[in-house]
CSV table of C-alpha atoms in Angstrom, one decimal:
chain,number,residue,atom,x,y,z
A,1,UNK,CA,44.7,-35.5,-274.0
A,2,UNK,CA,48.1,-35.5,-272.4
A,3,UNK,CA,49.8,-37.5,-269.7
A,4,UNK,CA,51.2,-35.3,-266.9
A,5,UNK,CA,52.8,-38.0,-264.8
A,6,UNK,CA,52.3,-41.0,-262.6
A,7,UNK,CA,51.6,-41.7,-259.0
A,8,UNK,CA,52.5,-44.9,-257.1
A,9,UNK,CA,49.4,-45.8,-255.4
A,10,UNK,CA,45.8,-46.1,-256.5
A,11,UNK,CA,44.8,-44.1,-253.4
A,12,UNK,CA,46.9,-41.2,-254.3
A,13,UNK,CA,45.8,-41.4,-257.8
A,14,UNK,CA,42.0,-41.3,-256.9
A,15,UNK,CA,42.7,-38.6,-254.3
A,16,UNK,CA,44.5,-36.4,-256.8
A,17,UNK,CA,41.8,-37.1,-259.6
A,18,UNK,CA,39.2,-35.7,-257.2
A,19,UNK,CA,41.2,-32.7,-256.4
A,20,UNK,CA,41.8,-31.8,-260.1
A,21,UNK,CA,38.1,-32.4,-260.9
A,22,UNK,CA,37.3,-29.9,-258.1
A,23,UNK,CA,39.5,-27.4,-259.6
A,24,UNK,CA,37.6,-27.8,-262.9
A,25,UNK,CA,40.3,-29.8,-264.5
A,26,UNK,CA,39.0,-32.9,-266.4
A,27,UNK,CA,41.3,-35.9,-266.1
A,28,UNK,CA,41.6,-39.6,-266.2
A,29,UNK,CA,43.4,-42.1,-264.2
A,30,UNK,CA,44.9,-45.3,-265.9
A,31,UNK,CA,46.7,-48.0,-264.2
A,32,UNK,CA,49.8,-48.9,-266.2
A,33,UNK,CA,51.9,-51.3,-263.8
A,34,UNK,CA,53.7,-50.6,-261.6
A,35,UNK,CA,52.1,-47.1,-261.4
A,36,UNK,CA,49.0,-45.0,-262.1
A,37,UNK,CA,49.1,-42.4,-264.9
A,38,UNK,CA,47.3,-39.1,-264.8
A,39,UNK,CA,46.0,-37.7,-268.0
A,40,UNK,CA,44.5,-34.2,-268.5
A,41,UNK,CA,41.9,-33.9,-271.3
A,42,UNK,CA,42.5,-30.1,-272.3
A,43,UNK,CA,46.0,-28.8,-273.3
A,44,UNK,CA,44.5,-25.4,-271.8
A,45,UNK,CA,44.8,-27.1,-268.3
A,46,UNK,CA,48.2,-28.9,-268.9
A,47,UNK,CA,50.7,-26.3,-267.1
A,48,UNK,CA,48.5,-25.8,-264.2
A,49,UNK,CA,47.8,-29.4,-263.8
A,50,UNK,CA,51.5,-30.3,-264.0
A,51,UNK,CA,52.2,-27.7,-261.4
A,52,UNK,CA,49.6,-29.1,-259.2
A,53,UNK,CA,50.8,-32.7,-259.6
A,54,UNK,CA,54.4,-31.5,-258.4
A,55,UNK,CA,52.8,-29.7,-255.4
A,56,UNK,CA,50.8,-33.0,-254.6
A,57,UNK,CA,54.0,-35.2,-254.8
A,58,UNK,CA,56.0,-32.7,-252.5
A,59,UNK,CA,53.3,-32.0,-250.1
A,60,UNK,CA,51.0,-35.2,-250.2
A,61,UNK,CA,49.5,-34.4,-246.7
A,62,UNK,CA,48.3,-30.9,-247.6
A,63,UNK,CA,44.8,-30.7,-246.6
A,64,UNK,CA,43.7,-28.7,-249.7
A,65,UNK,CA,44.0,-32.1,-251.5
A,66,UNK,CA,41.5,-33.8,-249.5
A,67,UNK,CA,38.5,-33.3,-251.7
A,68,UNK,CA,35.5,-35.7,-251.0
A,69,UNK,CA,32.8,-34.4,-253.3
A,70,UNK,CA,33.4,-33.3,-257.0
A,71,UNK,CA,31.3,-32.0,-259.8
A,72,UNK,CA,30.6,-34.1,-262.8
A,73,UNK,CA,33.1,-33.7,-265.7
A,74,UNK,CA,32.6,-31.2,-268.4
A,75,UNK,CA,31.0,-32.6,-271.6
A,76,UNK,CA,33.5,-33.5,-274.3
A,77,UNK,CA,33.0,-33.0,-278.0
A,78,UNK,CA,32.0,-36.2,-279.6
A,79,UNK,CA,35.0,-36.1,-281.9
A,80,UNK,CA,37.2,-36.7,-278.9
A,81,UNK,CA,37.3,-40.4,-277.9
A,82,UNK,CA,38.5,-41.1,-274.4
A,83,UNK,CA,41.1,-43.4,-274.0
A,84,UNK,CA,40.5,-47.0,-273.2
A,85,UNK,CA,40.8,-48.3,-269.8
A,86,UNK,CA,43.8,-50.2,-268.7
A,87,UNK,CA,43.0,-54.0,-269.3
A,88,UNK,CA,41.2,-53.6,-272.5
A,89,UNK,CA,42.5,-55.5,-275.5
A,90,UNK,CA,44.6,-52.6,-277.1
A,91,UNK,CA,48.1,-54.1,-276.6
A,92,UNK,CA,47.9,-57.1,-279.2
A,93,UNK,CA,51.6,-57.0,-280.0
A,94,UNK,CA,52.6,-57.0,-276.3
A,95,UNK,CA,50.4,-60.0,-275.7
A,96,UNK,CA,51.6,-61.9,-278.7
A,97,UNK,CA,55.2,-61.5,-277.6
A,98,UNK,CA,54.3,-62.7,-274.0
A,99,UNK,CA,52.4,-65.8,-275.1
A,100,UNK,CA,55.0,-66.6,-277.9
A,101,UNK,CA,57.8,-66.4,-275.6
A,102,UNK,CA,56.2,-68.9,-273.1
A,103,UNK,CA,55.0,-71.2,-275.7
A,104,UNK,CA,58.1,-71.6,-277.6
A,105,UNK,CA,60.3,-71.7,-274.5
A,106,UNK,CA,58.3,-74.7,-273.2
A,107,UNK,CA,57.8,-76.4,-276.4
A,108,UNK,CA,61.6,-76.4,-277.2
A,109,UNK,CA,62.5,-77.3,-273.8
A,110,UNK,CA,64.3,-74.1,-273.1
A,111,UNK,CA,66.1,-74.5,-276.5
A,112,UNK,CA,67.2,-78.3,-275.7
A,113,UNK,CA,64.4,-80.0,-278.0
A,114,UNK,CA,63.1,-80.0,-281.5
A,115,UNK,CA,66.4,-79.2,-283.1
A,116,UNK,CA,64.8,-78.7,-286.6
A,117,UNK,CA,62.6,-75.8,-285.3
A,118,UNK,CA,65.5,-74.3,-283.1
A,119,UNK,CA,67.6,-74.4,-286.4
A,120,UNK,CA,64.9,-72.2,-288.0
A,121,UNK,CA,64.6,-69.8,-285.0
A,122,UNK,CA,68.3,-69.3,-284.3
A,123,UNK,CA,69.9,-66.1,-285.6
A,124,UNK,CA,72.2,-68.3,-287.5
A,125,UNK,CA,73.5,-71.9,-287.9
A,126,UNK,CA,76.9,-70.9,-289.3
A,127,UNK,CA,79.6,-70.1,-286.9
A,128,UNK,CA,81.0,-66.6,-286.9
A,129,UNK,CA,84.4,-66.5,-288.5
A,130,UNK,CA,87.0,-64.1,-287.5
A,131,UNK,CA,86.4,-60.4,-286.6
A,132,UNK,CA,85.2,-59.1,-289.7
A,133,UNK,CA,81.8,-57.5,-290.0
A,134,UNK,CA,79.3,-60.0,-291.7
A,135,UNK,CA,75.7,-60.8,-291.9
A,136,UNK,CA,74.7,-64.4,-291.4
A,137,UNK,CA,74.3,-66.1,-294.8
A,138,UNK,CA,70.7,-67.3,-293.9
A,139,UNK,CA,69.7,-63.6,-293.5
A,140,UNK,CA,71.5,-62.6,-296.7
A,141,UNK,CA,69.4,-65.2,-298.6
A,142,UNK,CA,66.2,-63.8,-297.3
A,143,UNK,CA,65.4,-65.4,-293.9
A,144,UNK,CA,64.6,-62.2,-292.3
A,145,UNK,CA,62.7,-63.7,-289.5
A,146,UNK,CA,66.0,-64.7,-287.8
A,147,UNK,CA,66.7,-61.1,-286.8
A,148,UNK,CA,63.9,-61.4,-284.3
A,149,UNK,CA,63.0,-65.1,-283.6
A,150,UNK,CA,65.9,-65.9,-281.1
A,151,UNK,CA,63.9,-63.6,-278.9
A,152,UNK,CA,61.2,-66.0,-278.3
A,153,UNK,CA,63.3,-68.7,-276.7
A,154,UNK,CA,64.6,-68.6,-273.1
A,155,UNK,CA,67.0,-70.8,-271.2
A,156,UNK,CA,65.4,-70.8,-267.9
A,157,UNK,CA,62.3,-69.9,-266.1
A,158,UNK,CA,64.1,-67.1,-264.2
A,159,UNK,CA,65.2,-65.8,-267.6
A,160,UNK,CA,61.7,-66.1,-269.1
A,161,UNK,CA,60.0,-64.5,-266.0
A,162,UNK,CA,62.6,-61.6,-265.7
A,163,UNK,CA,62.2,-60.6,-269.3
A,164,UNK,CA,58.5,-60.9,-269.4
A,165,UNK,CA,58.1,-58.9,-266.3
A,166,UNK,CA,59.7,-55.9,-267.7
A,167,UNK,CA,58.3,-56.5,-271.2
A,168,UNK,CA,54.7,-56.4,-269.8
A,169,UNK,CA,55.6,-52.8,-267.9
A,170,UNK,CA,57.5,-51.3,-270.9
A,171,UNK,CA,55.4,-52.7,-273.6
A,172,UNK,CA,52.1,-51.5,-271.8
A,173,UNK,CA,53.4,-48.1,-271.8
A,174,UNK,CA,54.5,-47.7,-275.3
A,175,UNK,CA,51.8,-49.7,-277.4
A,176,UNK,CA,49.0,-48.1,-275.8
A,177,UNK,CA,50.3,-44.5,-276.5
A,178,UNK,CA,52.1,-45.3,-279.9
A,179,UNK,CA,49.9,-47.9,-281.4
A,180,UNK,CA,50.7,-51.5,-282.3
A,181,UNK,CA,52.3,-50.7,-285.7
A,182,UNK,CA,54.9,-48.4,-284.5
A,183,UNK,CA,55.5,-50.6,-281.3
A,184,UNK,CA,56.1,-53.6,-283.4
A,185,UNK,CA,58.5,-51.8,-285.6
A,186,UNK,CA,60.3,-50.5,-282.4
A,187,UNK,CA,60.5,-54.1,-281.2
A,188,UNK,CA,62.0,-55.3,-284.5
A,189,UNK,CA,64.4,-52.4,-284.6
A,190,UNK,CA,65.8,-52.9,-281.1
A,191,UNK,CA,65.8,-56.7,-281.7
A,192,UNK,CA,68.1,-56.0,-284.7
A,193,UNK,CA,70.4,-53.7,-282.9
A,194,UNK,CA,70.8,-56.2,-280.1
A,195,UNK,CA,71.0,-59.3,-282.0
A,196,UNK,CA,73.5,-58.1,-284.6
A,197,UNK,CA,75.7,-56.7,-281.7
A,198,UNK,CA,75.7,-60.0,-279.9
A,199,UNK,CA,76.5,-61.8,-283.2
A,200,UNK,CA,79.4,-59.6,-284.1
A,201,UNK,CA,80.9,-60.0,-280.5
A,202,UNK,CA,80.2,-63.6,-279.7
A,203,UNK,CA,78.5,-65.4,-282.4
A,204,UNK,CA,75.1,-66.8,-283.1
A,205,UNK,CA,74.3,-68.9,-280.1
A,206,UNK,CA,72.1,-66.6,-277.9
A,207,UNK,CA,68.4,-66.7,-277.0
A,208,UNK,CA,66.1,-64.3,-275.0
A,209,UNK,CA,64.0,-61.2,-275.6
A,210,UNK,CA,66.2,-59.1,-273.1
A,211,UNK,CA,67.6,-57.1,-276.1
A,212,UNK,CA,64.2,-55.8,-276.9
A,213,UNK,CA,63.5,-54.9,-273.3
A,214,UNK,CA,66.5,-53.0,-272.9
A,215,UNK,CA,65.7,-51.3,-276.1
A,216,UNK,CA,62.3,-50.3,-274.8
A,217,UNK,CA,63.9,-49.0,-271.8
A,218,UNK,CA,66.3,-46.9,-273.8
A,219,UNK,CA,63.5,-45.5,-275.9
A,220,UNK,CA,61.4,-44.4,-273.0
A,221,UNK,CA,64.5,-43.0,-271.1
A,222,UNK,CA,65.3,-40.7,-273.9
A,223,UNK,CA,61.6,-39.7,-274.7
A,224,UNK,CA,60.9,-38.5,-271.2
A,225,UNK,CA,63.9,-36.3,-271.5
A,226,UNK,CA,63.8,-35.1,-275.1
A,227,UNK,CA,60.0,-35.0,-275.6
A,228,UNK,CA,58.4,-34.4,-272.1
A,229,UNK,CA,55.3,-33.1,-273.9
A,230,UNK,CA,54.5,-36.7,-274.8
A,231,UNK,CA,54.0,-37.5,-271.1
A,232,UNK,CA,56.2,-40.6,-270.7
A,233,UNK,CA,57.5,-41.2,-267.2
A,234,UNK,CA,59.3,-44.4,-265.9
A,235,UNK,CA,60.3,-44.8,-262.3
A,236,UNK,CA,63.9,-44.2,-261.5
A,237,UNK,CA,64.2,-47.4,-259.7
A,238,UNK,CA,63.2,-49.2,-262.9
A,239,UNK,CA,66.1,-47.5,-264.7
A,240,UNK,CA,68.4,-48.3,-261.9
A,241,UNK,CA,67.6,-51.9,-261.7
A,242,UNK,CA,68.1,-52.5,-265.4
A,243,UNK,CA,71.3,-50.6,-265.6
A,244,UNK,CA,72.7,-52.5,-262.6
A,245,UNK,CA,71.7,-55.8,-264.2
A,246,UNK,CA,73.6,-54.4,-267.4
A,247,UNK,CA,76.6,-53.5,-265.5
A,248,UNK,CA,76.7,-56.9,-263.6
A,249,UNK,CA,76.8,-58.6,-266.8
A,250,UNK,CA,79.5,-56.5,-268.4
A,251,UNK,CA,81.6,-56.9,-265.5
A,252,UNK,CA,81.4,-60.6,-265.6
A,253,UNK,CA,79.9,-60.9,-262.2
A,254,UNK,CA,76.8,-62.7,-263.5
A,255,UNK,CA,79.0,-65.2,-265.4
A,256,UNK,CA,80.9,-66.0,-262.3
A,257,UNK,CA,77.7,-66.8,-260.5
A,258,UNK,CA,76.8,-69.3,-263.4
A,259,UNK,CA,74.3,-66.9,-265.2
A,260,UNK,CA,74.9,-66.7,-268.8
A,261,UNK,CA,74.2,-63.2,-270.1
A,262,UNK,CA,74.1,-61.8,-273.7
A,263,UNK,CA,75.8,-58.7,-273.0
A,264,UNK,CA,76.0,-57.7,-276.6
A,265,UNK,CA,72.3,-57.9,-276.9
A,266,UNK,CA,71.6,-55.9,-273.8
A,267,UNK,CA,73.9,-53.1,-274.9
A,268,UNK,CA,72.9,-53.1,-278.5
A,269,UNK,CA,69.3,-53.1,-277.8
A,270,UNK,CA,69.6,-50.3,-275.3
A,271,UNK,CA,71.6,-48.2,-277.7
A,272,UNK,CA,69.2,-48.6,-280.6
A,273,UNK,CA,66.2,-47.9,-278.3
A,274,UNK,CA,68.1,-44.6,-277.1
A,275,UNK,CA,68.6,-43.6,-280.6
A,276,UNK,CA,65.1,-43.9,-281.6
A,277,UNK,CA,64.0,-42.3,-278.6
A,278,UNK,CA,66.2,-39.4,-279.0
A,279,UNK,CA,64.1,-38.2,-282.1
A,280,UNK,CA,61.8,-35.4,-280.9
A,281,UNK,CA,58.1,-36.3,-281.2
A,282,UNK,CA,55.6,-34.0,-283.0
A,283,UNK,CA,53.5,-31.9,-280.8
A,284,UNK,CA,49.8,-32.7,-281.2
A,285,UNK,CA,47.8,-29.8,-282.2
A,286,UNK,CA,44.3,-29.6,-280.6
A,287,UNK,CA,41.7,-28.1,-282.8
């Protein structure tokens, strides 16, 4: 089963679903905020379905897409398990990250309380010295969790809400299709890229999961260009919003507005995600 694209509204998604069924193309529609994804069950129908989706997007009022009655779907081999519907509990890592960020941000008073715990969660308690490339001594001595745990703490409710909104959208898309283990590894690697970059530029005093969020964005951005057969598609407006925020941070505009930004974490996470997403995926062989 392959994803061929996404539509912005449930009405359009249902309409296109009925049309494909009327054409003998078995398909499924899944809600993955903020859009509705279209999946085709057979690779034999892939090219035709993609062409029809492009035509639907260009000419949505075409009367040939107005199908009211459709035949039942063709029987599928028992070996092929249909994808679970959106909303099922198949994104445990995304949910864990969301809950952990909320709980730890509140519990630590946005990083202002429970100093002993904060000392364990920070990237390092040792100030960076000079411009030399160095790894924090705590991490050198085995406290590997510090590479990721600064992501759990946020400095304001706006900071928390902004990051978790995009984490929910991007995490949904990747974890549902790649699986929880690969998604967890992707989060860890992008956190490492963002946090080490921020540490080398500024030092250890940073918090927030935005480095991971930018990493997930970079991964999907590259995947939809390098491996279009994997079916990833993220709205252009989402990419534009994230890149504008990145540029505002790097330019110093956000700092002038009193909004502290970990620009190194954003840039390092984005670059790490883009590098991972640039590796072509393996094409699935249907037997």
